[in-house]
Amino acid sequence: MVPARVPISRPAASAFRTAHRPTAYGGAKYSLFVRTVVTKRYTKDHEVVAFDDSTMKGTVHITNYAQSSLGDVVFVELPTEGTKVAQGDQIGAVESVKAASDIYAPVSGVIDEVNSKLADQPSLLNKSPEDQGWLCRIKLTDAAEIGKLMDEKAYKTHCES
Amino acid sequence: MHHLPTYRQSKSCLPVIAARTTVGARSSRLRSSCSRTLAADSSLSPQHSVYVSRSTNPYFNLTLEDWLFRHKRPKEPLLLLYRDDPCVVIGRNQNPWKEVNLEASRRTGVPWIRRRSGGGTVYHDWGNTNFSIHLPRTSFDRHATAQVVLRAVRSLGIDARVNDRNDICVGEYKISGPGSRGFLAAGYVSGSAYKIVNNRAYHHGTMLISTKLGLLGDLLHVSKNTIQTKGVESVRSPVRNLQQFNPAVSHETFVNAVVAAFRTEYGIDEEIRIVQEDANVKDIEYIRNGMAELPSWDWAFGQTPEFSQKVTTKFSWGELTAEIRSKHGVILSCCFEMSNRRDLELEQQLAALGEKLKQQKYGLVDESALGPEVHGGATGEVWGWLRVEMSN
C-alpha cells in the first residue's frame, strides 16, 4: 500500500484566531436551485483555501505573496488522492530555483483531487497561483475550521508583520 | 580540478567534498580561539542570536537548525555554525538512488541524509564548516546573506567573490576546451541552499576549508542515467578548499570571521552560545522527533519524488529491458520487454513478477512476497539483476 505522507512535526497551530467576520464572504454564485458561497481563507503558512459550502470542498493554493517570495517554482510535490489529513499536517512541498518550502493542510479532511498539471508545469504556481496553480481539493470534515482561519485583511497584516 | 555534483535546475554550484581520513581533537580549540567569552548553557533556548554547535552528529545539527528556524522570534536574525561527521546530504526533493552511491555508502559506513532545504547534493565532513543565517521572510535577500559570508572569507585574506547565483568563488575564470563553447571553470569554495516557511527564511551553505577532494567520487553518482526523476537533480561544479588560498584558515578562524561579519551586518553584540548535544537538549520533544525522523524510511526514502528507471541487459536467452516507475519510494509498476525473442511462458512469469513488485518499497523489496519463482530459472536471473540495479 502507498504510505500516507508523514505529518512533519512543527510548532504552532494554524488556528490563528483573527477572523473578525464569522460570516462567509466572497463570490456568491447562483445556480437554478442552489446558492453556493465560496469563502477564501488564509493560513500563517501562506496557503489559501477557497471553500465551497455546497460541496464541502476546499481548493488549496499558495498565495501570490508566497509564490513571489519563492521565485520560479521548479517542483511541486502533492499528496495522494484519498489521503486523510489533519489541519497542519505537511501535505506537500514546493521547490523554487533555490528555496524549498512546505505545504500544510489548511483544513482537516480527505484529499479529494490533486492538480496533476503541476507535475509537468510547476510554473503554474507562479503564473496563476490562486487559480490555475491550485494544489489540491480537500473534502472537509469540519466546516467550522474555515471560520477560524484568517480573512484577507488579517492575512495582509500577517504578511507585513 | 574536481567536478562534482550540484543542483541542476538552478544552474547553481553546491560543492561536494570528500571525506577527510584523519580528524584531530577539535572541541577544545574553539573555546580558546574565540575572542569573546563563550557561554555554555546546559539548557537550550532559541532566544539568542549566535550559536556554534559542538556536536558533529549531522542528525543532531540538521535538527537543531530546524528547531532554531521554527522557534526563534521571526523578526530577529540568527546565525548557526557547525560541522558534521562524514555524510552525504541530499536536497529536500532529490532522489537518493540517483545522487548517492548507496553501495559505497553501506561499504564505507558514511550515511546519507535528506535535509529540509532545497538544492543539490553536498558532502559534509570535518574539513568543511556549515553556516546558517536565519532572517525574517520580508527582509530575506540571498545576495545580502552571501555578502556577509563573502566579507568573512575576505577578512581571512582570500580574494573571494560572489557570482551571479550567490555562490562564493575564488580565483580567476579559466577557459578550457575548444571552440566558442569554451568551458568556464571557477574555484567554488562554498555552495548554498535555502528554506522558506511561514515568515522565516534561511540561507545555509558549506564552506570548504581542508577537504581531501579526491576521495569524494566514490560516494556520489556523478550521473546515473538510467533514472529519470521529476525532482531536483544535481550537476557537477568545480570546487576548491580555502586552505589552497590561505593555509592558515581553519574551522575556528572561519567561525570567528563569520561571527564577526554577522555581528557587524546586523548590529548584534552578543556572545556565542555553544550548543552541546547532551541529554537536556535531546529532551526537547521537537529535537528528539526530528532526529528520529531524518533516518526513518518515511522521510529518507518515502519523500522521493516520482521517478522511472529503464535498464537493459543481455541474458543467455536474450536481451531484456525493464522499466520501473516509483513514487514516494514505492514501486508503482514494473514492465518487461524482450527485444529479440518471443517466449510466452517467460513473458507471463515476468508479468507476474511485475505485479508482485507493485507497492513494494523500491530497493527494499520483501523477497518472500515474490514467490519461489525468483529463486531459480530465467525469472530468478531477472530478479537477481533487478535487485542489484535497485540497490546501488
XYZ file of C-alpha atoms in Angstrom:
553
model
C 0.000 0.000 0.000
C 1.040 3.569 -0.530
C 2.072 5.108 2.752
C 0.342 8.313 3.732
C 2.501 11.400 3.747
C 4.241 11.798 7.035
C 2.869 14.580 9.171
C 6.024 16.569 9.773
C 6.137 17.820 13.300
C 6.200 21.570 13.677
C 5.421 24.117 16.293
C 2.401 26.358 16.500
C -1.034 25.524 15.312
C -2.610 27.011 12.258
C -5.541 28.190 14.318
C -4.833 31.861 14.054
C -7.843 33.472 15.552
C -8.103 36.798 13.894
C -11.249 36.264 11.893
C -13.414 39.161 12.898
C -16.061 38.255 10.399
C -17.622 34.953 11.239
C -19.878 35.140 8.235
C -18.735 33.964 4.865
C -17.806 36.436 2.213
C -16.616 36.151 -1.313
C -18.252 35.364 -4.581
C -21.826 34.194 -4.431
C -22.903 32.120 -7.417
C -26.494 31.305 -8.176
C -27.497 28.165 -9.967
C -31.028 27.081 -10.631
C -31.710 25.634 -7.202
C -28.631 26.042 -5.050
C -26.928 29.172 -3.872
C -23.270 28.410 -3.260
C -20.915 30.620 -1.340
C -17.188 30.407 -1.876
C -15.186 31.605 1.101
C -11.477 32.380 0.867
C -9.407 31.989 3.983
C -5.670 32.149 4.648
C -3.118 30.411 6.874
C 0.030 31.680 8.552
C 1.991 29.411 6.231
C 0.691 31.265 3.168
C -1.801 28.747 1.931
C -5.201 29.942 0.787
C -8.289 27.763 0.783
C -11.385 28.552 -1.247
C -14.257 26.747 0.464
C -17.427 25.897 -1.370
C -20.153 25.236 1.189
C -22.364 23.354 -1.254
C -19.775 20.643 -1.886
C -17.896 20.919 1.434
C -14.703 21.051 -0.637
C -11.862 23.477 -0.181
C -9.457 24.221 -3.033
C -5.938 24.808 -1.726
C -3.445 27.229 -3.298
C -0.349 29.047 -2.188
C -0.811 32.784 -2.048
C 0.544 35.259 -4.553
C 2.772 36.605 -1.801
C 4.208 33.124 -1.220
C 4.976 32.477 -4.864
C 6.557 35.874 -5.352
C 8.994 35.394 -2.477
C 9.837 31.838 -3.562
C 10.677 32.749 -7.134
C 10.436 30.372 -10.080
C 8.960 27.092 -8.901
C 10.686 24.032 -10.367
C 8.997 21.216 -8.491
C 5.757 20.587 -6.639
C 5.085 17.512 -4.528
C 1.410 16.848 -3.940
C -0.440 14.469 -1.643
C -2.076 11.261 -2.837
C -5.792 11.337 -3.523
C -7.753 9.625 -0.796
C -5.266 10.506 1.941
C -6.811 11.621 5.211
C -5.197 14.789 6.509
C -5.435 16.788 9.718
C -5.159 20.561 9.804
C -1.465 21.452 9.975
C -0.150 18.166 8.526
C 2.511 18.561 5.904
C 0.843 17.546 2.664
C 3.380 18.603 0.094
C 6.480 20.517 -0.822
C 7.391 23.261 -3.244
C 10.870 23.906 -4.534
C 11.836 27.025 -6.411
C 15.123 27.840 -8.129
C 16.752 27.551 -4.779
C 14.446 27.575 -1.792
C 12.360 24.705 -0.534
C 9.085 25.333 1.225
C 6.446 23.139 2.801
C 2.721 22.927 2.166
C 0.465 22.273 5.142
C -3.154 21.207 5.175
C -5.170 24.368 5.945
C -8.126 22.229 6.981
C -8.816 18.634 8.010
C -10.421 16.179 5.643
C -9.685 13.834 2.765
C -7.660 14.722 -0.327
C -10.361 14.659 -2.970
C -8.373 15.691 -6.033
C -4.884 16.900 -6.902
C -3.840 19.189 -9.749
C -1.949 16.741 -11.932
C -0.954 19.543 -14.333
C 1.604 20.719 -11.800
C 3.794 17.645 -12.284
C 4.778 18.882 -15.726
C 4.006 22.579 -15.304
C 5.172 23.615 -11.827
C 5.459 27.179 -13.153
C 1.657 27.449 -12.963
C 2.245 28.299 -9.311
C 3.992 31.475 -10.425
C 1.774 32.300 -13.372
C -1.539 31.708 -11.711
C -1.057 30.994 -8.013
C -4.653 31.482 -6.926
C -6.316 29.944 -9.963
C -4.657 27.523 -12.444
C -1.898 26.721 -9.983
C -4.245 25.162 -7.421
C -2.675 22.306 -5.467
C -5.457 20.047 -4.280
C -9.062 19.896 -3.129
C -9.849 18.731 0.370
C -13.267 17.395 1.347
C -13.653 18.957 4.759
C -14.628 17.048 7.844
C -15.399 20.196 9.811
C -16.520 23.351 8.029
C -16.025 25.317 11.238
C -12.282 25.156 10.675
C -12.707 27.618 7.811
C -14.098 30.290 10.105
C -11.015 30.072 12.309
C -8.582 30.881 9.508
C -7.567 34.414 8.540
C -9.591 36.559 6.195
C -7.821 38.611 3.553
C -7.345 41.638 5.763
C -5.865 39.639 8.619
C -3.615 37.794 6.186
C -2.295 41.060 4.764
C -1.410 42.160 8.272
C 0.323 38.810 8.830
C 2.436 39.281 5.689
C 3.508 42.729 6.789
C 4.346 41.608 10.299
C 40.191 20.334 -10.819
C 37.355 18.316 -9.401
C 33.953 18.335 -10.964
C 31.309 17.495 -8.531
C 27.549 17.247 -8.404
C 25.393 20.253 -7.714
C 21.904 21.481 -8.353
C 20.879 21.386 -11.992
C 17.720 23.380 -12.274
C 19.151 26.456 -10.682
C 22.440 26.039 -12.534
C 23.899 26.582 -9.146
C 27.051 25.416 -7.535
C 26.765 23.370 -4.411
C 30.188 21.915 -3.989
C 30.577 18.379 -2.880
C 33.626 17.467 -0.975
C 35.374 14.358 0.151
C 35.937 12.739 3.479
C 38.976 13.526 5.487
C 40.729 10.412 6.570
C 42.158 11.884 9.731
C 40.463 14.062 12.245
C 42.132 15.647 15.215
C 40.916 16.779 18.577
C 38.982 19.926 17.915
C 36.428 20.534 20.548
C 38.801 22.293 22.904
C 40.293 24.608 20.309
C 37.174 26.562 19.569
C 36.847 27.891 23.066
C 40.396 29.215 23.222
C 40.401 30.716 19.767
C 37.286 32.827 20.145
C 37.913 36.374 21.151
C 34.842 36.645 23.327
C 33.576 34.743 26.263
C 31.612 31.732 25.196
C 28.502 30.787 27.016
C 27.953 27.104 27.508
C 24.451 26.648 28.750
C 23.009 23.302 29.620
C 19.501 24.406 28.666
C 18.969 25.309 25.027
C 16.946 28.437 24.336
C 16.057 29.922 20.950
C 16.320 33.486 22.296
C 19.950 34.066 21.335
C 21.425 35.189 18.041
C 24.756 33.423 17.586
C 25.086 29.667 18.049
C 28.004 27.316 17.474
C 27.318 23.610 17.802
C 29.995 21.423 19.325
C 28.228 18.306 18.087
C 29.415 16.726 14.847
C 26.348 14.497 14.564
C 24.629 15.525 11.298
C 21.227 14.274 12.514
C 21.544 16.498 15.557
C 22.895 19.551 13.762
C 20.300 19.486 10.975
C 17.553 19.116 13.575
C 18.989 21.858 15.783
C 18.979 24.129 12.738
C 15.337 23.314 12.024
C 14.348 23.827 15.663
C 16.029 27.236 15.804
C 14.412 28.111 12.460
C 10.950 27.420 13.801
C 11.321 28.691 17.370
C 13.388 31.856 17.177
C 11.333 35.069 17.097
C 10.760 35.545 13.351
C 11.917 39.163 13.229
C 15.374 38.570 14.692
C 18.462 37.466 12.761
C 20.187 34.272 13.839
C 23.476 32.588 12.964
C 24.354 28.921 13.488
C 27.703 27.333 12.672
C 28.515 23.621 12.788
C 30.376 20.852 11.084
C 29.470 17.235 10.664
C 30.996 13.795 10.693
C 31.350 12.433 7.159
C 27.957 12.166 5.449
C 26.288 12.815 2.118
C 23.450 15.359 2.329
C 20.851 15.411 -0.427
C 18.324 18.194 -1.095
C 14.704 18.091 0.091
C 13.337 16.949 -3.266
C 16.109 14.720 -4.555
C 16.374 11.048 -5.386
C 18.873 9.141 -3.208
C 19.262 6.356 -5.782
C 20.272 8.911 -8.380
C 22.509 11.069 -6.203
C 24.158 8.691 -3.765
C 26.237 5.604 -4.451
C 24.297 3.599 -1.883
C 26.578 0.592 -2.186
C 29.597 2.768 -1.327
C 27.636 4.404 1.488
C 26.936 0.985 3.022
C 30.509 -0.211 2.459
C 32.178 2.840 3.995
C 29.595 3.401 6.717
C 29.183 7.013 5.571
C 25.452 7.751 5.892
C 23.345 9.859 3.561
C 20.659 12.217 4.834
C 17.762 14.068 3.207
C 17.871 17.632 4.507
C 14.919 20.012 4.744
C 16.184 22.727 2.418
C 16.206 22.730 -1.349
C 19.042 22.361 -3.811
C 21.573 19.692 -4.645
C 23.785 17.116 -3.011
C 26.761 18.027 -0.875
C 29.291 16.137 1.157
C 29.945 17.058 4.780
C 32.938 16.217 6.904
C 35.240 17.946 9.394
C 37.026 19.661 6.533
C 34.074 21.900 5.793
C 32.108 24.237 8.010
C 28.403 24.891 7.665
C 26.907 28.318 8.208
C 23.210 29.037 8.546
C 21.802 32.582 8.528
C 18.123 32.948 9.504
C 16.117 36.086 8.775
C 12.519 37.346 8.508
C 10.961 36.355 5.196
C 10.277 40.001 4.397
C 13.910 41.095 4.652
C 15.478 37.879 3.331
C 17.826 38.552 0.454
C 20.173 35.871 -0.861
C 22.568 38.456 -2.168
C 22.862 40.157 1.214
C 23.471 36.955 3.179
C 26.069 35.832 0.627
C 27.824 39.173 1.131
C 28.077 38.502 4.877
C 29.887 35.233 4.213
C 31.985 36.860 1.497
C 33.173 39.532 3.916
C 34.136 36.804 6.374
C 36.215 34.994 3.741
C 37.867 38.221 2.635
C 38.750 39.046 6.228
C 40.835 35.870 6.133
C 42.944 37.372 3.371
C 41.322 35.499 0.490
C 40.277 37.388 -2.605
C 36.869 35.778 -2.996
C 33.824 36.994 -4.863
C 30.148 36.147 -5.208
C 28.896 35.036 -8.604
C 25.500 35.911 -10.040
C 23.982 32.854 -8.375
C 25.213 33.941 -4.950
C 27.861 31.231 -4.676
C 31.214 32.168 -3.300
C 34.138 31.650 -5.651
C 37.867 32.212 -5.500
C 40.327 32.555 -8.308
C 40.169 33.564 -11.911
C 37.986 32.023 -14.521
C 39.836 29.536 -16.608
C 38.720 28.675 -20.067
C 39.470 25.216 -21.294
C 38.038 23.218 -24.126
C 37.958 24.121 -27.770
C 35.847 26.453 -29.832
C 33.274 29.001 -28.888
C 31.636 26.641 -26.435
C 34.531 27.097 -24.089
C 34.262 25.531 -20.692
C 34.219 28.019 -17.856
C 35.554 26.847 -14.571
C 35.965 28.749 -11.366
C 37.041 27.661 -7.933
C 33.883 27.344 -5.881
C 34.588 27.246 -2.184
C 31.003 27.377 -0.985
C 27.540 26.469 -2.149
C 24.196 27.377 -0.711
C 20.654 26.177 -0.160
C 17.572 27.933 1.136
C 14.369 27.257 3.027
C 11.313 29.466 3.446
C 8.474 28.623 5.823
C 5.829 30.884 7.315
C 7.511 34.253 7.978
C 11.046 32.973 8.247
C 13.803 32.094 5.793
C 17.310 30.767 5.989
C 20.382 30.616 3.821
C 22.749 27.826 4.715
C 25.830 26.563 2.998
C 29.061 24.670 3.247
C 32.447 26.348 3.264
C 35.236 24.107 2.021
C 38.304 24.544 4.171
C 40.532 21.466 4.156
C 38.864 18.523 2.497
C 40.645 15.814 0.550
C 38.628 16.383 -2.562
C 39.959 13.372 -4.421
C 38.250 10.913 -2.098
C 34.786 12.116 -2.889
C 33.927 10.372 -6.126
C 33.171 7.024 -4.589
C 30.129 8.177 -2.625
C 28.266 10.041 -5.314
C 26.744 9.091 -8.585
C 28.046 11.689 -10.952
C 25.324 10.627 -13.307
C 23.027 7.667 -13.085
C 21.439 7.966 -16.471
C 19.061 5.043 -16.071
C 16.954 7.066 -13.616
C 14.698 9.878 -14.814
C 13.350 11.911 -11.951
C 10.722 14.605 -11.570
C 12.543 16.088 -8.615
C 15.723 18.081 -8.462
C 18.943 16.793 -10.000
C 22.500 17.699 -9.127
C 25.115 18.922 -11.552
C 28.854 18.946 -11.117
C 30.779 22.015 -10.096
C 34.490 22.530 -9.757
C 35.463 23.126 -6.152
C 38.440 24.333 -4.125
C 39.432 24.390 -0.470
C 40.050 27.713 1.271
C 43.379 26.320 2.527
C 44.610 26.273 -1.062
C 44.461 30.056 -0.953
C 45.435 30.575 2.679
C 46.901 27.591 4.569
C 46.240 29.281 7.907
C 42.457 29.109 7.556
C 40.794 26.618 9.866
C 37.317 25.810 11.165
C 37.970 28.061 14.132
C 39.223 31.065 12.175
C 36.327 30.758 9.722
C 33.790 30.529 12.568
C 35.211 33.649 14.183
C 35.242 35.504 10.870
C 31.594 34.692 10.101
C 30.508 35.597 13.617
C 32.283 38.956 13.302
C 30.770 39.675 9.879
C 27.290 38.680 11.112
C 27.559 40.927 14.181
C 28.620 43.865 12.051
C 25.913 43.345 9.429
C 23.012 43.037 11.856
C 24.307 45.232 14.686
C 24.402 42.381 17.161
C 26.752 42.374 20.086
C 26.000 39.072 21.657
C 28.294 36.319 22.813
C 28.451 32.955 21.083
C 26.171 30.319 22.577
C 27.829 26.934 22.495
C 25.394 24.070 21.917
C 26.246 20.616 23.171
C 24.396 17.500 22.163
C 23.512 16.484 25.688
C 20.573 14.907 27.453
C 18.947 18.274 28.197
C 18.868 19.266 24.568
C 17.776 15.879 23.323
C 14.989 16.007 25.866
C 13.279 18.670 23.744
C 10.499 16.773 22.019
C 10.847 18.578 18.689
C 14.554 17.764 18.548
C 14.020 14.159 19.587
C 11.342 13.703 16.915
C 13.390 15.461 14.260
C 16.439 13.291 14.933
C 14.277 10.182 14.687
C 12.598 11.378 11.513
C 15.700 12.084 9.416
C 16.925 8.444 9.247
C 13.409 6.966 9.024
C 12.318 5.266 5.785
C 9.278 7.567 5.575
C 11.486 10.643 5.345
C 14.725 9.404 3.769
C 13.200 7.231 1.022
C 9.474 7.970 1.317
C 9.889 11.630 0.319
C 11.479 10.739 -3.020
C 9.734 12.428 -5.953
C 8.294 10.263 -8.691
C 10.894 8.671 -10.937
C 11.335 5.978 -13.544
C 14.249 3.694 -14.232
C 14.882 1.948 -17.518
C 17.552 -0.752 -17.632
C 18.564 -3.232 -20.317
C 20.772 -6.291 -20.090
C 21.617 -9.462 -22.001
C 20.903 -12.904 -20.675
C 21.902 -16.195 -22.291
C 18.320 -16.427 -23.548
C 18.083 -12.893 -24.918
C 18.011 -9.180 -24.219
C 15.601 -7.753 -21.687
C 14.518 -4.213 -20.823
C 12.824 -3.406 -17.532
C 11.089 -0.132 -16.713
C 10.251 0.607 -13.115
C 8.112 3.543 -12.006
C 8.253 4.630 -8.391
C 6.697 7.358 -6.269
C 7.301 8.127 -2.599
C 9.818 5.265 -2.538
C 7.236 2.668 -3.545
C 7.166 0.747 -6.832
C 4.119 1.746 -8.897
C 4.803 -0.588 -11.797
C 7.488 -2.754 -13.344
C 7.212 -3.722 -17.015
C 9.437 -6.022 -19.034
C 10.156 -6.156 -22.737
C 12.088 -8.903 -24.509
C 13.639 -7.484 -27.625
C 14.859 -10.371 -29.700
C 12.855 -13.407 -28.806
C 9.305 -14.447 -28.053
C 8.881 -16.717 -25.075
C 5.288 -16.637 -23.929
C 5.880 -18.612 -20.773
C 8.717 -16.353 -19.616
C 6.718 -13.269 -20.561
C 3.886 -14.441 -18.341
C 6.251 -15.188 -15.478
C 7.822 -11.749 -15.767
C 4.407 -10.086 -15.934
C 3.531 -11.919 -12.720
C 6.805 -10.743 -11.156
C 5.963 -7.181 -12.183
C 2.565 -7.475 -10.470
C 4.154 -8.738 -7.253
C 6.638 -5.870 -7.226
C 3.827 -3.303 -7.183
C 3.521 -1.423 -3.901
C 6.803 -2.874 -2.646
C 9.476 -0.491 -1.365
C 11.885 0.312 -4.184
C 15.313 -1.149 -3.353
C 13.967 -2.845 -0.234
C 11.706 -5.463 -1.773
C 10.424 -8.173 0.540
C 11.630 -11.209 -1.387
C 9.327 -13.602 0.429
C 6.380 -11.891 -1.268
C 7.721 -12.659 -4.748
C 7.154 -16.405 -4.651
C 9.504 -19.341 -5.288
C 9.974 -18.446 -8.979
C 12.559 -15.794 -8.110
C 14.933 -18.418 -6.712
C 15.714 -20.146 -9.968
C 15.412 -20.256 -13.739
C 15.144 -17.266 -16.017
C 12.832 -15.391 -13.609
C 15.419 -15.876 -10.887
C 18.105 -14.415 -13.130
C 15.929 -11.418 -13.920
C 15.104 -10.784 -10.276
C 18.792 -11.076 -9.285
C 19.634 -8.457 -11.898
C 16.836 -6.075 -10.905
C 17.710 -6.350 -7.226
C 21.258 -5.187 -7.969
C 20.028 -2.385 -10.267
C 17.824 -1.067 -7.470
C 20.401 -1.335 -4.704
C 23.347 0.734 -5.858
